[in-house]
XYZ file of C-alpha atoms in Angstrom:
525
model
C 38.199 -129.611 132.680
C 40.899 -127.732 134.353
C 41.790 -131.162 136.148
C 41.665 -132.951 132.880
C 44.487 -130.440 131.566
C 46.576 -131.345 134.366
C 46.677 -134.676 134.106
C 47.185 -134.395 130.455
C 49.815 -132.504 130.883
C 51.109 -134.626 133.694
C 51.344 -137.504 131.769
C 53.165 -136.170 128.909
C 55.695 -134.598 130.881
C 55.866 -137.752 132.619
C 55.909 -139.900 129.089
C 58.712 -137.206 127.366
C 60.793 -137.852 131.148
C 60.757 -141.597 129.927
C 61.667 -141.479 126.905
C 64.140 -138.991 127.478
C 65.611 -140.772 130.364
C 65.737 -144.132 127.667
C 67.599 -142.266 125.057
C 69.975 -141.298 127.919
C 70.187 -144.662 129.506
C 71.225 -146.034 125.773
C 73.641 -143.517 125.262
C 75.594 -143.991 128.376
C 75.405 -147.934 127.343
C 77.051 -147.258 123.607
C 79.697 -145.239 125.486
C 80.617 -147.672 128.052
C 82.254 -150.079 124.906
C 85.619 -148.977 125.603
C 85.794 -149.098 129.381
C 84.586 -152.672 129.349
C 87.318 -154.048 126.881
C 89.989 -151.749 129.181
C 90.755 -149.403 126.308
C 92.011 -145.872 127.219
C 89.090 -143.497 126.319
C 88.283 -139.824 127.133
C 84.661 -138.346 128.727
C 81.901 -138.258 126.645
C 78.833 -136.372 126.363
C 75.148 -137.411 125.677
C 74.141 -137.470 122.517
C 77.793 -135.958 120.548
C 79.813 -138.353 122.335
C 83.751 -137.344 121.937
C 83.338 -135.065 119.229
C 81.099 -132.330 120.799
C 83.857 -130.194 119.896
C 83.784 -130.455 116.582
C 80.042 -130.288 116.442
C 79.542 -126.966 117.726
C 83.005 -125.836 115.491
C 84.510 -125.224 118.703
C 88.201 -126.398 117.383
C 89.048 -127.364 113.792
C 89.107 -130.998 113.077
C 92.777 -130.739 113.242
C 92.782 -129.664 116.412
C 90.454 -132.015 118.183
C 92.285 -134.813 116.328
C 95.354 -134.060 117.504
C 94.458 -133.745 120.801
C 93.016 -137.078 120.939
C 96.641 -138.379 119.722
C 98.227 -136.548 122.990
C 95.735 -137.593 125.195
C 96.607 -141.214 124.758
C 99.830 -140.609 125.100
C 101.474 -143.744 126.024
C 99.355 -145.965 124.637
C 98.926 -147.648 121.148
C 95.200 -147.281 120.971
C 92.412 -145.130 122.556
C 88.559 -145.373 122.281
C 85.857 -142.245 121.680
C 82.691 -142.127 120.362
C 80.868 -140.359 117.312
C 77.629 -140.074 118.824
C 76.387 -143.364 120.087
C 79.102 -145.213 117.535
C 82.443 -146.142 119.374
C 85.187 -145.437 117.149
C 89.348 -145.709 117.876
C 92.523 -143.473 117.593
C 95.332 -145.582 116.337
C 98.543 -144.353 117.237
C 101.337 -147.290 116.940
C 102.877 -147.563 113.882
C 102.415 -151.663 114.114
C 98.658 -150.872 114.658
C 98.607 -149.286 111.712
C 100.469 -151.734 109.504
C 97.515 -154.087 110.671
C 94.921 -152.254 109.879
C 96.261 -150.765 106.253
C 98.402 -154.206 105.241
C 98.007 -157.373 107.740
C 94.017 -157.099 108.353
C 93.133 -155.355 105.287
C 90.314 -157.442 104.162
C 88.677 -156.268 107.599
C 89.043 -152.811 106.919
C 88.986 -152.300 103.452
C 86.277 -149.428 103.187
C 87.039 -146.057 104.029
C 83.994 -145.990 105.863
C 82.159 -143.342 103.038
C 78.208 -144.067 102.687
C 77.570 -143.158 99.033
C 74.548 -143.022 97.557
C 74.828 -143.032 93.425
C 71.369 -142.356 92.613
C 71.307 -138.881 94.069
C 75.796 -138.459 94.543
C 76.767 -139.437 90.962
C 80.158 -137.795 91.129
C 81.226 -139.377 94.858
C 81.208 -142.721 92.719
C 84.796 -142.699 92.824
C 87.788 -144.453 93.355
C 88.495 -142.690 96.814
C 84.929 -143.331 98.285
C 84.175 -146.407 97.209
C 84.462 -150.171 98.576
C 84.000 -153.788 98.767
C 83.742 -155.341 94.661
C 83.140 -152.390 93.120
C 86.623 -150.555 94.805
C 88.151 -153.832 93.465
C 87.525 -154.057 90.150
C 87.527 -149.769 89.472
C 90.818 -150.201 91.316
C 92.193 -153.106 88.525
C 91.085 -151.013 85.655
C 92.745 -147.845 86.357
C 95.968 -149.216 87.558
C 97.488 -149.267 84.146
C 96.573 -145.148 83.712
C 98.806 -143.951 86.187
C 102.515 -146.415 85.293
C 105.654 -145.010 84.298
C 104.549 -145.368 80.862
C 101.253 -143.039 80.808
C 103.107 -140.330 83.574
C 105.959 -139.961 80.684
C 103.141 -139.441 78.212
C 101.525 -136.608 79.994
C 105.137 -135.203 81.347
C 105.170 -132.628 78.003
C 102.118 -131.255 79.279
C 102.940 -130.732 82.599
C 106.278 -129.027 81.667
C 104.526 -127.060 78.839
C 102.035 -125.768 81.650
C 105.349 -124.891 83.757
C 106.567 -122.640 81.300
C 103.292 -120.857 81.469
C 103.846 -120.414 85.179
C 107.092 -119.235 84.496
C 105.923 -116.350 82.196
C 103.358 -115.798 84.307
C 105.693 -114.565 87.330
C 107.822 -112.317 85.275
C 106.516 -109.197 85.707
C 106.020 -109.730 89.337
C 109.546 -110.323 89.629
C 110.818 -107.691 87.692
C 108.495 -105.290 90.214
C 109.670 -107.564 93.262
C 106.428 -107.977 93.807
C 104.238 -109.427 97.012
C 102.389 -112.191 95.417
C 99.108 -114.327 97.186
C 101.184 -117.190 95.413
C 98.568 -119.804 96.796
C 96.225 -118.517 94.277
C 98.941 -118.593 91.470
C 99.771 -121.903 92.247
C 95.895 -122.950 92.155
C 95.540 -121.439 88.419
C 98.885 -123.111 87.782
C 97.368 -126.742 89.160
C 94.247 -126.223 87.392
C 95.661 -125.602 84.190
C 97.610 -129.391 84.759
C 94.975 -131.116 85.711
C 92.119 -129.899 82.683
C 95.041 -130.323 80.360
C 95.882 -133.838 81.642
C 92.757 -134.809 82.566
C 90.393 -133.261 80.390
C 92.746 -132.254 77.092
C 91.204 -128.557 77.810
C 93.383 -125.726 76.920
C 92.070 -123.799 80.320
C 94.373 -121.008 80.560
C 93.817 -120.045 83.764
C 97.395 -118.492 84.210
C 96.979 -115.786 81.999
C 93.048 -115.748 82.867
C 92.206 -116.270 86.503
C 88.513 -115.944 85.604
C 88.558 -119.195 83.367
C 85.500 -120.983 83.373
C 87.459 -124.059 84.990
C 88.961 -122.033 87.670
C 86.059 -120.552 88.690
C 84.812 -124.487 89.000
C 87.696 -124.913 90.735
C 86.745 -122.074 93.209
C 83.232 -123.303 93.654
C 84.072 -126.731 94.770
C 86.861 -125.609 97.349
C 85.295 -122.606 98.876
C 85.776 -123.188 102.577
C 82.188 -122.519 104.467
C 80.931 -124.174 107.764
C 77.827 -125.554 105.258
C 80.140 -127.649 103.734
C 81.449 -129.154 106.850
C 78.323 -129.607 108.623
C 77.187 -131.729 105.422
C 80.222 -133.587 105.785
C 80.176 -134.431 109.359
C 76.020 -135.039 109.205
C 76.240 -137.629 106.334
C 79.067 -139.738 108.365
C 77.218 -139.680 111.325
C 73.819 -140.015 109.734
C 74.112 -141.599 106.860
C 70.368 -143.214 106.140
C 68.746 -139.895 106.774
C 71.126 -138.290 104.324
C 70.033 -140.781 101.622
C 66.068 -140.859 102.806
C 66.236 -137.059 102.194
C 68.059 -137.679 98.897
C 70.089 -134.674 99.983
C 74.320 -134.418 97.936
C 77.325 -133.320 99.162
C 78.372 -132.315 95.655
C 76.393 -129.257 94.623
C 73.856 -129.373 91.892
C 75.699 -126.835 89.622
C 78.694 -128.866 89.813
C 77.470 -131.388 89.216
C 75.486 -130.523 86.441
C 79.122 -128.932 84.700
C 80.954 -131.795 85.210
C 78.666 -134.816 84.067
C 77.741 -132.356 81.149
C 81.376 -131.706 80.157
C 82.320 -135.335 80.623
C 79.517 -136.472 78.313
C 80.434 -133.704 75.836
C 84.296 -134.647 76.075
C 83.660 -138.330 75.690
C 80.807 -138.071 72.483
C 82.789 -135.342 70.950
C 86.265 -138.123 70.604
C 84.376 -141.364 69.785
C 82.457 -139.494 66.862
C 85.422 -137.729 65.347
C 87.808 -140.251 66.161
C 90.206 -138.004 68.300
C 92.635 -138.810 70.457
C 94.903 -137.123 73.384
C 97.659 -138.059 75.822
C 95.289 -137.621 79.012
C 93.512 -139.344 81.711
C 90.307 -138.789 79.864
C 91.304 -140.888 76.804
C 92.315 -143.891 79.005
C 89.033 -143.836 80.866
C 87.136 -143.808 77.017
C 89.709 -147.160 76.290
C 88.412 -148.463 79.843
C 84.684 -147.854 78.192
C 85.669 -149.438 75.535
C 87.721 -152.070 76.463
C 90.452 -151.533 74.405
C 93.070 -150.548 77.387
C 94.847 -153.734 78.923
C 94.503 -154.510 82.320
C 97.683 -153.970 84.828
C 98.799 -157.293 86.969
C 97.160 -156.776 90.525
C 100.534 -156.169 92.545
C 99.562 -153.277 94.027
C 96.465 -155.037 95.040
C 98.135 -158.613 96.621
C 96.967 -158.330 100.197
C 94.546 -160.687 101.883
C 91.402 -160.042 99.449
C 89.546 -163.485 100.936
C 86.202 -161.224 101.939
C 83.385 -162.010 99.599
C 82.399 -158.343 99.029
C 86.193 -158.230 97.818
C 85.997 -161.345 95.617
C 83.164 -160.634 93.981
C 82.524 -161.420 89.850
C 80.000 -159.356 89.463
C 80.116 -157.271 85.875
C 81.615 -153.483 86.311
C 80.882 -151.834 83.724
C 83.069 -148.090 83.197
C 79.831 -145.713 82.052
C 79.494 -142.195 81.360
C 78.875 -141.857 85.370
C 81.869 -143.995 86.032
C 83.842 -141.647 83.990
C 82.649 -138.747 85.434
C 83.084 -139.651 88.743
C 86.761 -140.867 88.160
C 87.506 -137.238 86.562
C 86.092 -135.284 89.488
C 88.019 -137.152 91.834
C 91.112 -137.021 89.653
C 90.510 -132.931 89.543
C 90.071 -132.731 93.168
C 93.371 -134.757 94.305
C 95.703 -132.823 91.615
C 94.053 -129.780 91.584
C 94.092 -129.136 95.753
C 96.352 -131.372 97.214
C 99.259 -129.882 95.080
C 98.845 -126.927 94.937
C 98.550 -126.688 98.810
C 101.691 -128.635 98.962
C 103.933 -126.219 96.462
C 102.825 -123.569 98.619
C 103.869 -124.827 102.355
C 106.636 -125.769 100.616
C 107.116 -122.307 98.973
C 106.404 -120.557 102.825
C 109.167 -123.119 104.751
C 112.198 -122.186 101.224
C 111.163 -118.451 101.970
C 111.759 -118.388 105.799
C 114.750 -120.822 105.152
C 116.728 -119.170 102.799
C 120.050 -121.908 103.094
C 117.564 -124.478 102.203
C 116.101 -122.411 99.333
C 119.430 -121.511 97.834
C 121.136 -125.373 98.217
C 117.608 -126.498 96.403
C 118.344 -123.850 93.680
C 121.283 -125.135 93.066
C 120.633 -128.560 92.348
C 118.144 -127.643 90.137
C 120.518 -125.798 88.126
C 122.682 -127.914 87.950
C 120.657 -130.897 86.486
C 119.359 -128.908 84.241
C 122.746 -127.590 82.920
C 122.856 -131.418 81.690
C 120.129 -131.848 80.302
C 120.282 -128.265 78.016
C 118.382 -126.775 80.355
C 115.280 -128.504 79.862
C 113.067 -130.157 82.299
C 112.975 -134.435 81.430
C 111.414 -136.954 83.201
C 114.216 -138.626 84.079
C 115.925 -135.377 85.587
C 113.268 -134.979 88.389
C 114.467 -137.963 89.885
C 118.292 -136.619 90.142
C 116.927 -134.241 92.377
C 117.250 -136.034 95.429
C 117.296 -132.841 97.813
C 114.069 -131.665 95.955
C 113.055 -134.981 96.879
C 113.701 -134.374 100.594
C 111.981 -131.020 100.489
C 109.031 -132.287 99.113
C 108.542 -135.045 101.467
C 109.191 -132.995 104.237
C 106.470 -130.653 103.419
C 104.273 -133.501 103.168
C 105.133 -134.512 106.797
C 104.796 -131.368 108.441
C 102.054 -130.133 106.342
C 100.246 -133.444 105.180
C 97.258 -132.506 102.922
C 94.934 -135.210 104.591
C 95.022 -134.499 108.176
C 93.048 -137.939 109.323
C 92.757 -141.543 107.603
C 89.853 -143.776 108.216
C 89.004 -146.748 108.075
C 85.572 -148.930 108.689
C 85.966 -152.752 109.813
C 83.747 -154.890 107.499
C 84.066 -157.827 109.711
C 84.776 -157.858 113.763
C 88.432 -158.797 114.707
C 90.757 -158.176 117.543
C 93.427 -156.252 116.967
C 96.957 -157.628 118.105
C 98.679 -155.972 121.028
C 95.556 -154.309 122.219
C 92.576 -155.036 124.182
C 90.266 -153.300 121.171
C 87.957 -155.776 119.410
C 87.048 -153.892 116.176
C 82.992 -154.884 115.270
C 81.363 -154.558 111.948
C 80.684 -151.171 110.835
C 83.205 -149.574 113.424
C 85.997 -147.016 112.632
C 89.377 -146.543 113.192
C 91.020 -143.225 112.641
C 95.066 -142.022 111.941
C 95.809 -139.073 113.005
C 98.687 -138.572 110.200
C 98.819 -134.856 111.277
C 99.633 -135.961 114.879
C 101.525 -138.711 113.745
C 103.730 -136.395 111.974
C 104.388 -134.461 114.432
C 105.242 -137.090 117.122
C 108.700 -135.849 118.694
C 109.199 -140.107 119.130
C 109.380 -140.277 115.185
C 110.371 -136.785 114.128
C 112.682 -134.918 116.958
C 112.093 -131.293 116.841
C 109.121 -131.286 114.893
C 108.526 -127.705 114.285
C 111.989 -127.466 112.387
C 111.566 -127.823 108.610
C 114.692 -130.525 108.061
C 114.828 -131.932 104.698
C 117.615 -134.589 106.407
C 114.900 -136.168 108.073
C 114.450 -137.731 104.879
C 118.198 -138.943 104.073
C 118.350 -142.947 104.181
C 119.981 -143.062 106.632
C 117.444 -141.057 108.696
C 114.536 -143.192 106.993
C 115.778 -146.349 108.321
C 115.827 -145.064 111.810
C 111.806 -144.650 111.805
C 109.303 -147.170 111.955
C 107.578 -147.095 108.164
C 104.269 -146.628 109.422
C 104.705 -142.893 110.893
C 105.003 -141.483 107.384
C 101.893 -141.540 105.652
C 101.032 -138.391 103.263
C 99.159 -141.007 100.767
C 98.239 -143.432 102.929
C 99.641 -146.999 102.920
C 98.695 -150.588 101.614
C 96.346 -151.769 98.884
C 94.512 -148.219 99.223
C 97.301 -146.081 98.549
C 96.771 -142.865 96.958
C 96.536 -144.501 93.176
C 97.241 -140.941 92.009
C 100.867 -140.509 94.046
C 102.850 -140.841 91.327
C 101.162 -137.751 88.983
C 100.689 -135.795 92.351
C 104.504 -135.289 93.051
C 105.268 -135.135 89.489
C 103.075 -132.277 88.888
C 104.498 -130.750 92.424
C 107.972 -130.667 91.455
C 107.666 -129.929 87.937
C 105.771 -126.811 89.771
C 108.752 -125.783 91.677
C 111.477 -126.558 89.015
C 109.883 -124.266 87.372
C 109.497 -121.480 89.716
C 112.823 -121.942 91.709
C 115.153 -122.096 88.189
C 114.263 -118.775 87.611
C 112.946 -116.842 90.784
C 113.680 -116.705 94.443
C 110.937 -116.756 97.276
C 111.256 -114.408 100.022
C 109.147 -113.223 102.981
C 107.171 -109.923 103.079
C 105.268 -108.419 105.775
C 101.945 -110.313 104.638
C 103.248 -113.353 104.927
C 101.873 -115.320 108.385
C 104.290 -115.763 110.246
C 103.538 -118.150 112.644
C 100.841 -119.424 109.954
C 97.500 -120.109 110.579
C 95.564 -123.032 109.563
C 92.118 -122.565 108.309
C 89.785 -124.384 110.399
C 86.655 -124.176 107.862
C 89.046 -125.547 104.911
C 88.217 -129.494 104.738
C 92.198 -130.145 103.721
C 95.206 -128.287 105.318
C 95.426 -124.611 104.222
C 96.757 -121.398 105.638
C 94.157 -118.575 106.700
C 94.084 -115.606 104.729
C 96.258 -117.346 101.768
C 99.889 -117.167 101.622
C 101.878 -113.709 100.498
C 105.598 -113.797 99.541
C 107.729 -111.533 97.379
C 108.939 -112.845 94.122
C 112.061 -111.700 92.653
C 114.271 -112.757 89.854
C 117.338 -115.084 91.137
C 120.741 -113.933 91.740
C 122.101 -117.132 90.837
C 121.427 -119.028 87.913
């Protein structure tokens, strides 16, 4: 009997060792792809590849991607491994241009796997690919024209005035406030008004329902970070388990709110100048389709040319409204936060900006107008420099949809492989931005911009998949800054984090512990 048990355990151990050895050999073969092509690469481990530091959360996303970028100094590209899958880090602006524009038909996908059945709110323009993305992009393009931006501008200005009023007491008492939270409430009011036609009033009521859901969605956690990693590494398992990246209570709230809003407006013939109204018009086929001028590059792939009918349903409306909320809420408030931080520690820049703002406002009777924003050239430079130093999205990803070789490299990209563009690292490369940690708006003078490659600045991406809401996001950010700086000054305080430390749990760039600044009434009007 004892001999039988011993024999059983020996056989079990032998089989287990053979399985583990086979797995090890499989991963080692996978991890030799770039070396065989002569593409520079980094040491990898079984089974995590080059990403073991991220799996165990030893470093932030920003940290390890920046390290990859620096490790491949002197090379146009560098090979890494995500578990068993080869991926490519692209450093060179010309290769980035090839991925984003010249070979767009090979790289039109962001590589995000969508389970529309169990995760309907993620089926939006940012995550979709192929013909669904193309058809939706064409349909949504009219909603972000200059005419539509002007239509929503009055609502933005009203939110800016409420923002000013909210700051009065703090400025009078020269209080130190957590400006990031206040800017998030301003952004919430803007998005609630411009997207959903809802008077949220979170500036006066921090516990307003819409604001609560914003906190719920963007609360940083290792759980959300792990789920994001897991769904990208093992999309089939994620779909099989019917898991969702969007919490079910969030999905229930947004789906219900959109359904109720659409039904109410259609039943009562209510029309508003907001994003929801435009989506309703798309659903009812009463909104014209724009020329495809913004998606004109290399659309010869069969997936993109598909003429499959694409209907704008309530689920489609809910998903687009959801991503409008996500993008407009977090990225704009974060950009304004970092901008005010830099103005607080660079008082000379803040003074010059305030002089420009007040000069332009004076010419327009003290009012913020749509056209007056474009007169503020120094403001534009400051916002651009903020997005250079603190890009909300630190890394852009594209998935190869058919095999191709990238020009000037040995990198052969096969279908399913990912390309990663480290935006944060690119924006801090002294080759393009000397003394990159210095906040210098003059980097964005026409003379300086002409000195560097076009694809070395990517806060909104580039090519046919450039952020469709870029114009609205910049408008929202500038109105918020003008509203504050025309009446108030920002100064550092004893609670201001100098130097900045970034929150490693956050999926977008954010300061750890918030941003505490002193607000005082402006001494010069």
